[in-house]
mmCIF file of N, CA and C in Angstrom:
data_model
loop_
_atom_site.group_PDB
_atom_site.id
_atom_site.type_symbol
_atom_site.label_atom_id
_atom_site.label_comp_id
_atom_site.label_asym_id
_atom_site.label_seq_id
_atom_site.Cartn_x
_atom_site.Cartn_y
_atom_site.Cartn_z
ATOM 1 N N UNK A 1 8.219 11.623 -12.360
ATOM 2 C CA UNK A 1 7.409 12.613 -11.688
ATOM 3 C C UNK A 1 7.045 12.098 -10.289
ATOM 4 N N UNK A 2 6.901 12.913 -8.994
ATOM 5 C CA UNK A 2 6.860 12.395 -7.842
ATOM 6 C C UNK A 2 5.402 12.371 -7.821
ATOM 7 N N UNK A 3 4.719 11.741 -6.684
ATOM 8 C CA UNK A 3 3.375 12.246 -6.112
ATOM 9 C C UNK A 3 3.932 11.994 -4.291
ATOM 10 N N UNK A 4 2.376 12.505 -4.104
ATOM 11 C CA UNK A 4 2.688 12.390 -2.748
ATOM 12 C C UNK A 4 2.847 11.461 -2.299
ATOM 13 N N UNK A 5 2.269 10.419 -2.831
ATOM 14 C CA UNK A 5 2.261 8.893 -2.396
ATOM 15 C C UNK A 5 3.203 8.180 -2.601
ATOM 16 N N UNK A 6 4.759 8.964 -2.863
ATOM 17 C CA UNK A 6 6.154 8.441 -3.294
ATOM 18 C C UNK A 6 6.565 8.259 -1.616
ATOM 19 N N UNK A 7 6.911 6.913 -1.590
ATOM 20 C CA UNK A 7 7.905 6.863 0.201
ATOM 21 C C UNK A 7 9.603 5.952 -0.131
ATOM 22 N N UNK A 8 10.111 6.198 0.216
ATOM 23 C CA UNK A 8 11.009 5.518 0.023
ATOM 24 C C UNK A 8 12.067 5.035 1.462
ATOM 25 N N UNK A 9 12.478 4.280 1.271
ATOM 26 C CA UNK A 9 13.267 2.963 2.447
ATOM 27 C C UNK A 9 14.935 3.819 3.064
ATOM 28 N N UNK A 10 14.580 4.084 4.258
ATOM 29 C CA UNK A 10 15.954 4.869 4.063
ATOM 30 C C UNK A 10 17.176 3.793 5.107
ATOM 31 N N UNK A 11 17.010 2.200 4.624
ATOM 32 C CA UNK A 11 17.412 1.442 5.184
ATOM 33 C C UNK A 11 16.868 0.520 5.092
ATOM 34 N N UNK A 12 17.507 -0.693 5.936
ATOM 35 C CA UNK A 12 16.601 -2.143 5.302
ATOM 36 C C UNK A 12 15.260 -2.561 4.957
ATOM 37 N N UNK A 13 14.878 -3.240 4.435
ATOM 38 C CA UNK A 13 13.815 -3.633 4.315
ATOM 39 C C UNK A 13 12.985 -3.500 2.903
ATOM 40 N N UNK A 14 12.136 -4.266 2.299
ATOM 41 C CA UNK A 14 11.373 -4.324 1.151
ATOM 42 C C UNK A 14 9.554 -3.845 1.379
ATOM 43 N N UNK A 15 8.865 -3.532 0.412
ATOM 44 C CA UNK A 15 7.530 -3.304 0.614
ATOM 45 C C UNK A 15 6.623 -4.679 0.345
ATOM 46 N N UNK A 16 5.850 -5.305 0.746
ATOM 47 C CA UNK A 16 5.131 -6.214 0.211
ATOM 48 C C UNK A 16 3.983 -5.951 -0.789
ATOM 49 N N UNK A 17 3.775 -6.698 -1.520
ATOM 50 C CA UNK A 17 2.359 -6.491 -2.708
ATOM 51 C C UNK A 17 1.994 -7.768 -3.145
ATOM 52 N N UNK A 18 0.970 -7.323 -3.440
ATOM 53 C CA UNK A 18 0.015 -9.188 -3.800
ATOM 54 C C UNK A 18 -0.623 -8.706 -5.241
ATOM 55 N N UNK A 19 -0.666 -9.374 -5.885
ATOM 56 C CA UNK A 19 -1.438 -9.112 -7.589
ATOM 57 C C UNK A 19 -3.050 -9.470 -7.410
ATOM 58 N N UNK A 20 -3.650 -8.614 -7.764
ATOM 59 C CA UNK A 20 -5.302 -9.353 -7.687
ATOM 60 C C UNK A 20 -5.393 -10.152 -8.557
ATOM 61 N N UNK A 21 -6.641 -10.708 -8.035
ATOM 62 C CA UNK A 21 -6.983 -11.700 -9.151
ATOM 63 C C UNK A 21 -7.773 -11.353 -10.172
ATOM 64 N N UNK A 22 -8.763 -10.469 -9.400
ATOM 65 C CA UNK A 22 -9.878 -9.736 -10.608
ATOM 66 C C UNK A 22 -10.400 -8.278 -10.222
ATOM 67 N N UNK A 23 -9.069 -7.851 -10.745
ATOM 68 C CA UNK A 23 -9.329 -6.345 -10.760
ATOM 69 C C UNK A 23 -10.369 -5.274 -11.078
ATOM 70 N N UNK A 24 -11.351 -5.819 -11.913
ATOM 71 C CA UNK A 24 -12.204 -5.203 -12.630
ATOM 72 C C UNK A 24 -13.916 -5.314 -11.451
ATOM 73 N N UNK A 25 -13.433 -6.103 -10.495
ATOM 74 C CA UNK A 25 -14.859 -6.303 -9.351
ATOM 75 C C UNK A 25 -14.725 -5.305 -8.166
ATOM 76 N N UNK A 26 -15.697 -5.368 -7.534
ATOM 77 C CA UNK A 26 -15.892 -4.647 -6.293
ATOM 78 C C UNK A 26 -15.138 -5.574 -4.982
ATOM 79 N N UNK A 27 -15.790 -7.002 -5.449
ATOM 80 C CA UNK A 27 -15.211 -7.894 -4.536
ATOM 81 C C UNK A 27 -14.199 -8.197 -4.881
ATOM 82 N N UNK A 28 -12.850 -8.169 -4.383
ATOM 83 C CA UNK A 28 -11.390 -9.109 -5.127
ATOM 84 C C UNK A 28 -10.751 -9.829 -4.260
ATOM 85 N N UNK A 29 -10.038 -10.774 -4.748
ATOM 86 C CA UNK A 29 -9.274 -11.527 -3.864
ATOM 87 C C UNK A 29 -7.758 -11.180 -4.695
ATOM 88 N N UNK A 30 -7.115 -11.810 -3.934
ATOM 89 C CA UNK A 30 -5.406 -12.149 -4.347
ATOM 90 C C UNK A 30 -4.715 -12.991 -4.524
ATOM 91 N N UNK A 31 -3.776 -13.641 -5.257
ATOM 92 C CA UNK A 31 -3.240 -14.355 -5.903
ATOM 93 C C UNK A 31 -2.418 -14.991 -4.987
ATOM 94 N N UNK A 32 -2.644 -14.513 -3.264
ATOM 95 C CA UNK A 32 -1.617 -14.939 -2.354
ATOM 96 C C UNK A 32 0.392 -15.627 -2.686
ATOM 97 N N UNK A 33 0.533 -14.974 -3.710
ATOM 98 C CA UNK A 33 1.958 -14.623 -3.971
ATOM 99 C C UNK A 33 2.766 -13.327 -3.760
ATOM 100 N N UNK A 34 3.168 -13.241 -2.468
ATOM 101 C CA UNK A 34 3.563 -11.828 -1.899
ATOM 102 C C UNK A 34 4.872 -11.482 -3.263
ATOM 103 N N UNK A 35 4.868 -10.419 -3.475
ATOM 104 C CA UNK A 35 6.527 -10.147 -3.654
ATOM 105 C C UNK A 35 6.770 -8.761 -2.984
ATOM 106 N N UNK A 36 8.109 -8.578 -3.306
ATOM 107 C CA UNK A 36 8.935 -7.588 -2.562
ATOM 108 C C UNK A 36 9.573 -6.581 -3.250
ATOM 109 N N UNK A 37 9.175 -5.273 -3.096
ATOM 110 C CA UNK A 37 10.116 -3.843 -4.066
ATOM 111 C C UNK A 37 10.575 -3.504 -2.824
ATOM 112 N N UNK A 38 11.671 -2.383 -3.159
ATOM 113 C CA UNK A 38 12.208 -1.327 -2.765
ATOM 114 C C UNK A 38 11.356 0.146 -2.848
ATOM 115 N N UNK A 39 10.949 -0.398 -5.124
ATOM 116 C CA UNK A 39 10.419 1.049 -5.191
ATOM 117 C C UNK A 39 8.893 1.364 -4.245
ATOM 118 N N UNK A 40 8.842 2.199 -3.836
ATOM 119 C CA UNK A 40 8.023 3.443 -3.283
ATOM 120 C C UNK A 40 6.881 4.237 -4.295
ATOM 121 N N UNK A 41 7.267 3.710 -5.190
ATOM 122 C CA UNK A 41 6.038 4.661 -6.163
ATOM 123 C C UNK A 41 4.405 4.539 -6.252
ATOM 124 N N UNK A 42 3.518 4.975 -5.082
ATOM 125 C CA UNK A 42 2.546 4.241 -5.422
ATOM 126 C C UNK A 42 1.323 5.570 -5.635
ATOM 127 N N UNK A 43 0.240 4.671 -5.773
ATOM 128 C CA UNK A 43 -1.010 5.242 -6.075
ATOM 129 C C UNK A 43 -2.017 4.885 -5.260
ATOM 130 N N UNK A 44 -3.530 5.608 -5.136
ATOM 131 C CA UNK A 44 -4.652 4.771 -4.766
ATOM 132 C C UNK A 44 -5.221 4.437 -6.198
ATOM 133 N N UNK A 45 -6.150 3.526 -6.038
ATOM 134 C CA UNK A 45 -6.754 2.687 -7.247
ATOM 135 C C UNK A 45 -8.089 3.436 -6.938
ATOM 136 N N UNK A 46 -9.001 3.118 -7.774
ATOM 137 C CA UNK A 46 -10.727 3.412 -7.612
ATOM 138 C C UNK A 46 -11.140 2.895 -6.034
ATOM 139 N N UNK A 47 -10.903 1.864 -5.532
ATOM 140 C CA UNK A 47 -11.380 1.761 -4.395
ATOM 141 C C UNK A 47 -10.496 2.424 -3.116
ATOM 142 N N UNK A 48 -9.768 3.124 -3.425
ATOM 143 C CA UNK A 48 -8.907 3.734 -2.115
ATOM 144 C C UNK A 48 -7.440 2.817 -1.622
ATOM 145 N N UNK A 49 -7.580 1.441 -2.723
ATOM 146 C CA UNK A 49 -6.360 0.656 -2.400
ATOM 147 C C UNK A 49 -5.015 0.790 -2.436
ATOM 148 N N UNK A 50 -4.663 0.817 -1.999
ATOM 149 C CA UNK A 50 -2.916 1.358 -2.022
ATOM 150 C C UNK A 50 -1.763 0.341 -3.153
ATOM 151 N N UNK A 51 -1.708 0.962 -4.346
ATOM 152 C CA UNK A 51 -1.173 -0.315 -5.127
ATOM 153 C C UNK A 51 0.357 0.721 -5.652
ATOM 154 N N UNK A 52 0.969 -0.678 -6.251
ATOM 155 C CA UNK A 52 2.344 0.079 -6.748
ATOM 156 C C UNK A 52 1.632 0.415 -7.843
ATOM 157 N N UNK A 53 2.684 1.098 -9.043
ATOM 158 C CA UNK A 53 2.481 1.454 -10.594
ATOM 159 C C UNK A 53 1.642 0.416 -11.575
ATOM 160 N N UNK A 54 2.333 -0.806 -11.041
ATOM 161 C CA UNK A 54 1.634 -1.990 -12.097
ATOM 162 C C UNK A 54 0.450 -2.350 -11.179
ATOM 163 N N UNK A 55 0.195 -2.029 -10.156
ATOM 164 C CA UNK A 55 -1.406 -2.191 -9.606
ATOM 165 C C UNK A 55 -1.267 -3.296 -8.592
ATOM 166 N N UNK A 56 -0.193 -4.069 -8.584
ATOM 167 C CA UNK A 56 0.016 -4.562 -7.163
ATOM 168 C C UNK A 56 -0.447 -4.178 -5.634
ATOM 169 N N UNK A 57 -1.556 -4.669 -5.021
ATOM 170 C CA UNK A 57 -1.741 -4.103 -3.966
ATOM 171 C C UNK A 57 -0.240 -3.833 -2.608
ATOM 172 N N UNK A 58 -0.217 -3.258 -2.324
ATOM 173 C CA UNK A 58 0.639 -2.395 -0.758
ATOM 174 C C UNK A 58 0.135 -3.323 0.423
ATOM 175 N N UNK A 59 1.278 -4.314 1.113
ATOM 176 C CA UNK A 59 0.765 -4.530 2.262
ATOM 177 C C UNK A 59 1.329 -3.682 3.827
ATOM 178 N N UNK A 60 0.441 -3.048 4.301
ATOM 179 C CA UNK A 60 0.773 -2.529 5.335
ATOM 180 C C UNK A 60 1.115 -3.660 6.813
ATOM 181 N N UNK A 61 1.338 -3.131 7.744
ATOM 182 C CA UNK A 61 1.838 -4.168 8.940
ATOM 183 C C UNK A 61 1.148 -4.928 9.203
ATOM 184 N N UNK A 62 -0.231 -4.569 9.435
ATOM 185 C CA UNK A 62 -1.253 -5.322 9.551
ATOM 186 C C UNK A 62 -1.130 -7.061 8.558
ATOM 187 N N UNK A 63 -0.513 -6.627 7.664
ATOM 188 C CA UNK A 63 -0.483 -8.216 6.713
ATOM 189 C C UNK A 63 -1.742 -7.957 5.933
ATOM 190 N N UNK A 64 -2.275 -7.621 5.781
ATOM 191 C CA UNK A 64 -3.801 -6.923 5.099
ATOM 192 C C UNK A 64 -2.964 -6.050 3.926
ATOM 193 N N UNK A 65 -4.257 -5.917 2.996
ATOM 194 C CA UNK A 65 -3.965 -4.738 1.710
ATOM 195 C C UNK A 65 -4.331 -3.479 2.480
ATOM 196 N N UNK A 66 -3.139 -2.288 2.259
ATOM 197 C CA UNK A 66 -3.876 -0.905 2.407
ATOM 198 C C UNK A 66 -4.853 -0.575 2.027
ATOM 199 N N UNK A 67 -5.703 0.152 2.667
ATOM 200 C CA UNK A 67 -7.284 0.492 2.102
ATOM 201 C C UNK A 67 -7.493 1.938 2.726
ATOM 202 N N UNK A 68 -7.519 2.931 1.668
ATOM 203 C CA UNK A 68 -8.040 4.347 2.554
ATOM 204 C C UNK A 68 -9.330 4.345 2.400
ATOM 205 N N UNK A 69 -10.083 4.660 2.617
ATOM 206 C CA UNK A 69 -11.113 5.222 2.643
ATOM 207 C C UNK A 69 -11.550 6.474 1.994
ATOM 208 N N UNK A 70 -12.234 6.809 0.797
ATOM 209 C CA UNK A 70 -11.994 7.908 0.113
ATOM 210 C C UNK A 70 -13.454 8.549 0.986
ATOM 211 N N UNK A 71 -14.165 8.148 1.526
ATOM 212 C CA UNK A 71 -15.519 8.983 1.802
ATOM 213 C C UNK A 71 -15.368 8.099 3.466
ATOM 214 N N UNK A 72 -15.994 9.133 4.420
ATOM 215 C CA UNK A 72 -16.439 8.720 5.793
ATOM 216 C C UNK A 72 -17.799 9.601 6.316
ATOM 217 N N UNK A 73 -18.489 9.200 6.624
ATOM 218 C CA UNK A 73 -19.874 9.623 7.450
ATOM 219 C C UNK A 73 -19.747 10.215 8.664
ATOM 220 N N UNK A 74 -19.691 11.702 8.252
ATOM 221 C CA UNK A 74 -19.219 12.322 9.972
ATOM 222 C C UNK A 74 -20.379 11.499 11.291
ATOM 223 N N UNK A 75 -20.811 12.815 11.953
ATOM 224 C CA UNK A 75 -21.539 12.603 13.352
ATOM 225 C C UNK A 75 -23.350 12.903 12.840
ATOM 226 N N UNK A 76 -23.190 13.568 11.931
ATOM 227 C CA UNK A 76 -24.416 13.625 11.619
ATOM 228 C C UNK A 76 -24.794 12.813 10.462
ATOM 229 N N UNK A 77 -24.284 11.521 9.861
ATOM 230 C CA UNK A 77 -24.225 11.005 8.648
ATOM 231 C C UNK A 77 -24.342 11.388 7.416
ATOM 232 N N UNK A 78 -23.433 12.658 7.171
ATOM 233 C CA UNK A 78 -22.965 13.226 6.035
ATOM 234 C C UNK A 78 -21.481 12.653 5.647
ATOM 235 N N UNK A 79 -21.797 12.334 4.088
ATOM 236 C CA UNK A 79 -20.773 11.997 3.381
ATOM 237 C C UNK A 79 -19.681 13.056 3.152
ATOM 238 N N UNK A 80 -18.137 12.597 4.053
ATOM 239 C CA UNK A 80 -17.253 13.617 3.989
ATOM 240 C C UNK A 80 -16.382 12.619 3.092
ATOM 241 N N UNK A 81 -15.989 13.411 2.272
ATOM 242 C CA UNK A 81 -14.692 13.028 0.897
ATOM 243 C C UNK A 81 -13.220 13.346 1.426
ATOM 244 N N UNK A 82 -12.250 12.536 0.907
ATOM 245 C CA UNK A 82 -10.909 12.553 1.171
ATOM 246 C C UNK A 82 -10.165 13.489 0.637
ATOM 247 N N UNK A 83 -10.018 14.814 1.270
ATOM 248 C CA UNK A 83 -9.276 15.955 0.595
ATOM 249 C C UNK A 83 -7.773 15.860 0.764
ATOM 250 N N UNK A 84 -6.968 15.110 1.502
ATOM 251 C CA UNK A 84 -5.600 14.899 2.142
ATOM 252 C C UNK A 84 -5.586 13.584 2.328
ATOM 253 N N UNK A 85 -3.905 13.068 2.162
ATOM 254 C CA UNK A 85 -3.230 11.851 2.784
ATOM 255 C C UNK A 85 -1.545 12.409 2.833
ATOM 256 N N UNK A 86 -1.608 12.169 4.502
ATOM 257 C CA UNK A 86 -0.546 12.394 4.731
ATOM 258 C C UNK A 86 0.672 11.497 5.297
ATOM 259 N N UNK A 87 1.686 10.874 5.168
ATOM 260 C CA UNK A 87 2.417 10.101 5.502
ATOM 261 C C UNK A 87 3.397 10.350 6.140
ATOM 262 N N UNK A 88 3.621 9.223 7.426
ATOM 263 C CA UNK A 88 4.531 10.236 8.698
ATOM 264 C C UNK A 88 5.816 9.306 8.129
ATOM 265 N N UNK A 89 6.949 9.872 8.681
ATOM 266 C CA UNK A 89 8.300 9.289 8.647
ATOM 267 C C UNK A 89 8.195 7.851 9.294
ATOM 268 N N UNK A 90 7.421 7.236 9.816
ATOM 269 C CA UNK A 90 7.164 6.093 10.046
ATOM 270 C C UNK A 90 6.789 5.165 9.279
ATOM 271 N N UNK A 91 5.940 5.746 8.603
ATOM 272 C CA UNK A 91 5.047 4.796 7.467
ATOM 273 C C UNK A 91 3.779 4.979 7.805
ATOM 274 N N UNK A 92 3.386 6.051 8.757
ATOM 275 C CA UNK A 92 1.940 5.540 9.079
ATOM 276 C C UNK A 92 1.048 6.941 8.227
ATOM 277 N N UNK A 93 -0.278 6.421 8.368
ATOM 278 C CA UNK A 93 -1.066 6.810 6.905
ATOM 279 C C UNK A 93 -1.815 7.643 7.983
ATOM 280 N N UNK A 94 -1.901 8.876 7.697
ATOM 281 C CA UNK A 94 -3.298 10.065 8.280
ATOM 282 C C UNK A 94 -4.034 10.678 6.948
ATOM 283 N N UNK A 95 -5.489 10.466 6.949
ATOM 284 C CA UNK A 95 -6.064 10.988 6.477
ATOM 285 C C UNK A 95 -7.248 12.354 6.904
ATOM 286 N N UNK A 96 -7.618 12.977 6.209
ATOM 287 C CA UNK A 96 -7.914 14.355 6.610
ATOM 288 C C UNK A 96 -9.257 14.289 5.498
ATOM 289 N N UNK A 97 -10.278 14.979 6.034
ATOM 290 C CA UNK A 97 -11.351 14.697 5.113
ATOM 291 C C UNK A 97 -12.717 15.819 5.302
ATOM 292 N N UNK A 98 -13.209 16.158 4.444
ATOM 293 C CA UNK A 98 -13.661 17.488 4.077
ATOM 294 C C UNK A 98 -14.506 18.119 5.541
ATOM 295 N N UNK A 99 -14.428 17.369 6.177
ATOM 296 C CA UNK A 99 -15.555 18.108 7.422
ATOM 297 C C UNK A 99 -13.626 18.897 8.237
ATOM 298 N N UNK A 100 -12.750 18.051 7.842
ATOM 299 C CA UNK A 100 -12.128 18.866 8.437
ATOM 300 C C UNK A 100 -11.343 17.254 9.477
ATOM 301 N N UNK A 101 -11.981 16.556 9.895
ATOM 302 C CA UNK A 101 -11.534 15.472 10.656
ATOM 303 C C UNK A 101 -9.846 14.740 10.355
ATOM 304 N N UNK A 102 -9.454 14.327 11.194
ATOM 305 C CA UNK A 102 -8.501 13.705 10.653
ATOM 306 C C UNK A 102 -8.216 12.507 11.433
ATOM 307 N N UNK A 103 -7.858 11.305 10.689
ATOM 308 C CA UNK A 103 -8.186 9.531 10.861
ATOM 309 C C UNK A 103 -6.821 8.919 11.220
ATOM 310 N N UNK A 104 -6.373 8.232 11.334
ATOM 311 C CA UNK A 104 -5.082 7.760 11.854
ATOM 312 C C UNK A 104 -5.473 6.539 11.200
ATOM 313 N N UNK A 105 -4.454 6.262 10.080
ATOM 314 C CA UNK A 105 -4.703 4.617 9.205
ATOM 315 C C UNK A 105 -3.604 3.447 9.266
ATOM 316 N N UNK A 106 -3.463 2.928 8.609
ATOM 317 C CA UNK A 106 -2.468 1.723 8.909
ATOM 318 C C UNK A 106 -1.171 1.901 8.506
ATOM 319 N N UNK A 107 -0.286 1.801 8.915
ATOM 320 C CA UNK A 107 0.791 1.991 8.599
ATOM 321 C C UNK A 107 1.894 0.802 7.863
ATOM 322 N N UNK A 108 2.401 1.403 6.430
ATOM 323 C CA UNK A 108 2.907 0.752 5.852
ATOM 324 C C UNK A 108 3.571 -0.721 6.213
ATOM 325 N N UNK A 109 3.560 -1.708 5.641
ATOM 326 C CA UNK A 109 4.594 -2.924 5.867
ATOM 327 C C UNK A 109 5.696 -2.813 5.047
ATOM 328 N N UNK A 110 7.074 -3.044 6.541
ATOM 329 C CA UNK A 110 8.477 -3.331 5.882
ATOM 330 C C UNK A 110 8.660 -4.472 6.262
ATOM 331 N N UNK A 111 9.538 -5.350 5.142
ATOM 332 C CA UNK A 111 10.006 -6.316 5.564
ATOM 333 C C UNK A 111 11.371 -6.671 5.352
ATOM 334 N N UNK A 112 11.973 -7.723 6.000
ATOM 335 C CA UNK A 112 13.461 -7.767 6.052
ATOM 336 C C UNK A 112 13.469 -9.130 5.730
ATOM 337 N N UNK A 113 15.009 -9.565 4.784
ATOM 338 C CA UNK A 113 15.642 -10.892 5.025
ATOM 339 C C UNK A 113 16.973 -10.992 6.025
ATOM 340 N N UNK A 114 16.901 -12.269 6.464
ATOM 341 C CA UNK A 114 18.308 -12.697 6.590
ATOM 342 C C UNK A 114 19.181 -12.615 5.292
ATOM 343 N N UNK A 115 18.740 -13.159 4.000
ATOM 344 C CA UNK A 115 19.474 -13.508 2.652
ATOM 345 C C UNK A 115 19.040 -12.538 1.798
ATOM 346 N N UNK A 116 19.479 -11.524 1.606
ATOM 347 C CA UNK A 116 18.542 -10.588 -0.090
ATOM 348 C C UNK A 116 18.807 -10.950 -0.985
ATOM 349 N N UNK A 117 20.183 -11.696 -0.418
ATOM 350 C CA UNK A 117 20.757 -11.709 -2.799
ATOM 351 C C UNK A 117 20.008 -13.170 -3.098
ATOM 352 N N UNK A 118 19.120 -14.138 -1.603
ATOM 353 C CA UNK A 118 18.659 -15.643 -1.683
ATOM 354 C C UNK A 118 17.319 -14.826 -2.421
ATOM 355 N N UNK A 119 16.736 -13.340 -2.456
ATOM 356 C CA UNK A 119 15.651 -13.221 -3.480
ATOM 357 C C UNK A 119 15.746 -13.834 -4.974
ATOM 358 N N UNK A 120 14.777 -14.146 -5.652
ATOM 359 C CA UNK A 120 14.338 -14.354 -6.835
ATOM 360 C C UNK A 120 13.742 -13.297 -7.201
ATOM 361 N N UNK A 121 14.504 -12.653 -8.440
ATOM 362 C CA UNK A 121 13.639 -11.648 -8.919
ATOM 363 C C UNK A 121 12.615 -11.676 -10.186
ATOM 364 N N UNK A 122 11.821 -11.207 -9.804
ATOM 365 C CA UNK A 122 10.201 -11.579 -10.815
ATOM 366 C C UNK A 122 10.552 -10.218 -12.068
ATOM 367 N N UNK A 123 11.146 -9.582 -12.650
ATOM 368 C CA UNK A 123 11.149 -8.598 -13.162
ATOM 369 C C UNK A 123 10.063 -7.320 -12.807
ATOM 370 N N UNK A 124 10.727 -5.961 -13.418
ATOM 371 C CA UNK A 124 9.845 -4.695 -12.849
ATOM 372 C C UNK A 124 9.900 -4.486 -11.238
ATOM 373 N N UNK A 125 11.112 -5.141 -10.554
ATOM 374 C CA UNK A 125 11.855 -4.598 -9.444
ATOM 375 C C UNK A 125 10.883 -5.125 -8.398
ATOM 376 N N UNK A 126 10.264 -6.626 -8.634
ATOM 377 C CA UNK A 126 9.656 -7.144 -7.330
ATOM 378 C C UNK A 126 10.577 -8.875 -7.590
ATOM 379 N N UNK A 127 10.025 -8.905 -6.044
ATOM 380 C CA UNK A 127 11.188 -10.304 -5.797
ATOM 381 C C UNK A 127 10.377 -10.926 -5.072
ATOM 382 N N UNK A 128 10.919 -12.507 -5.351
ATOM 383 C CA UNK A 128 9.832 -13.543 -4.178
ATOM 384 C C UNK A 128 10.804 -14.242 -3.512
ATOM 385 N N UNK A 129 10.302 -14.816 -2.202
ATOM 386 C CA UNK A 129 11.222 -14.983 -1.306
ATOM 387 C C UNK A 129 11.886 -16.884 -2.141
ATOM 388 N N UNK A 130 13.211 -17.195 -2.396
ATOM 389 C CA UNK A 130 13.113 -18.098 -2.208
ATOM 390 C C UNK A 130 13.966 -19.635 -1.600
ATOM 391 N N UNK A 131 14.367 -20.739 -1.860
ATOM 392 C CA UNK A 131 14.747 -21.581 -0.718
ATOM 393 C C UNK A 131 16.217 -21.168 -0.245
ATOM 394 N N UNK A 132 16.738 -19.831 -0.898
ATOM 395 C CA UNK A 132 17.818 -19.645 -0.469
ATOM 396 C C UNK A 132 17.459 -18.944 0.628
#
């Protein structure tokens, strides 16, 4: 089944994701072990995080975890909610949100090897980079 949050690679390059460490907090850190998909299938989590299926966080260019923002405080500090996310042929993230506003967010991270087949694959279609 698709969602909107399906992107897919129409040429080189892999997505990055990091595994949390403790998913179940407000505060989390990461396991700082990047790996690498192809697949595109993702979701937001409870906090607006951009993770694959198995909950792997999404790293966008920035080198940072994606993070939308599900609520923003217009001009008069009213809580506006995330009614839209839209994704450009680039990778980059616009969000749209009940006052009507619309946000310009980070745009996905691709990454490339010199070596793909030197990946190690971790099973469930992520790979870590290695001495090949």
């Amino acid at each position: 089944m698709l969602s909107e949050l399906d992107v897919a690679i129409s040429d080189v390059g892999m997505f990055a994701t990091l595994k949390r460490v403790d998913p179940g907090q407000d505060a989390f850190g990461y396991d700082n072990q990047l790996t690498y998909t192809r697949d595109g299938s993702f979701r937001l989590d409870n906090d607006g995080t951009l993770v694959t299926m198995d909950g792997r966080a999404v790293i966008g260019a920035d080198g940072q975890a994606m993070v939308v923002p599900l609520a923003r405080a217009d001009a008069d500090g009213n809580a506006q909610r995330l009614t839209a996310l839209n994704i450009g042929e680039d990778g980059r993230f616009e969000a749209t949100y009940g006052d009507g506003s619309v946000v310009d967010l980070e745009q996905i991270g691709l990454f490339d090897f010199v070596n793909m087949a030197g990946l190690k694959g971790m099973g469930n279609g992520h790979f870590q980079v290695s001495a090949a």
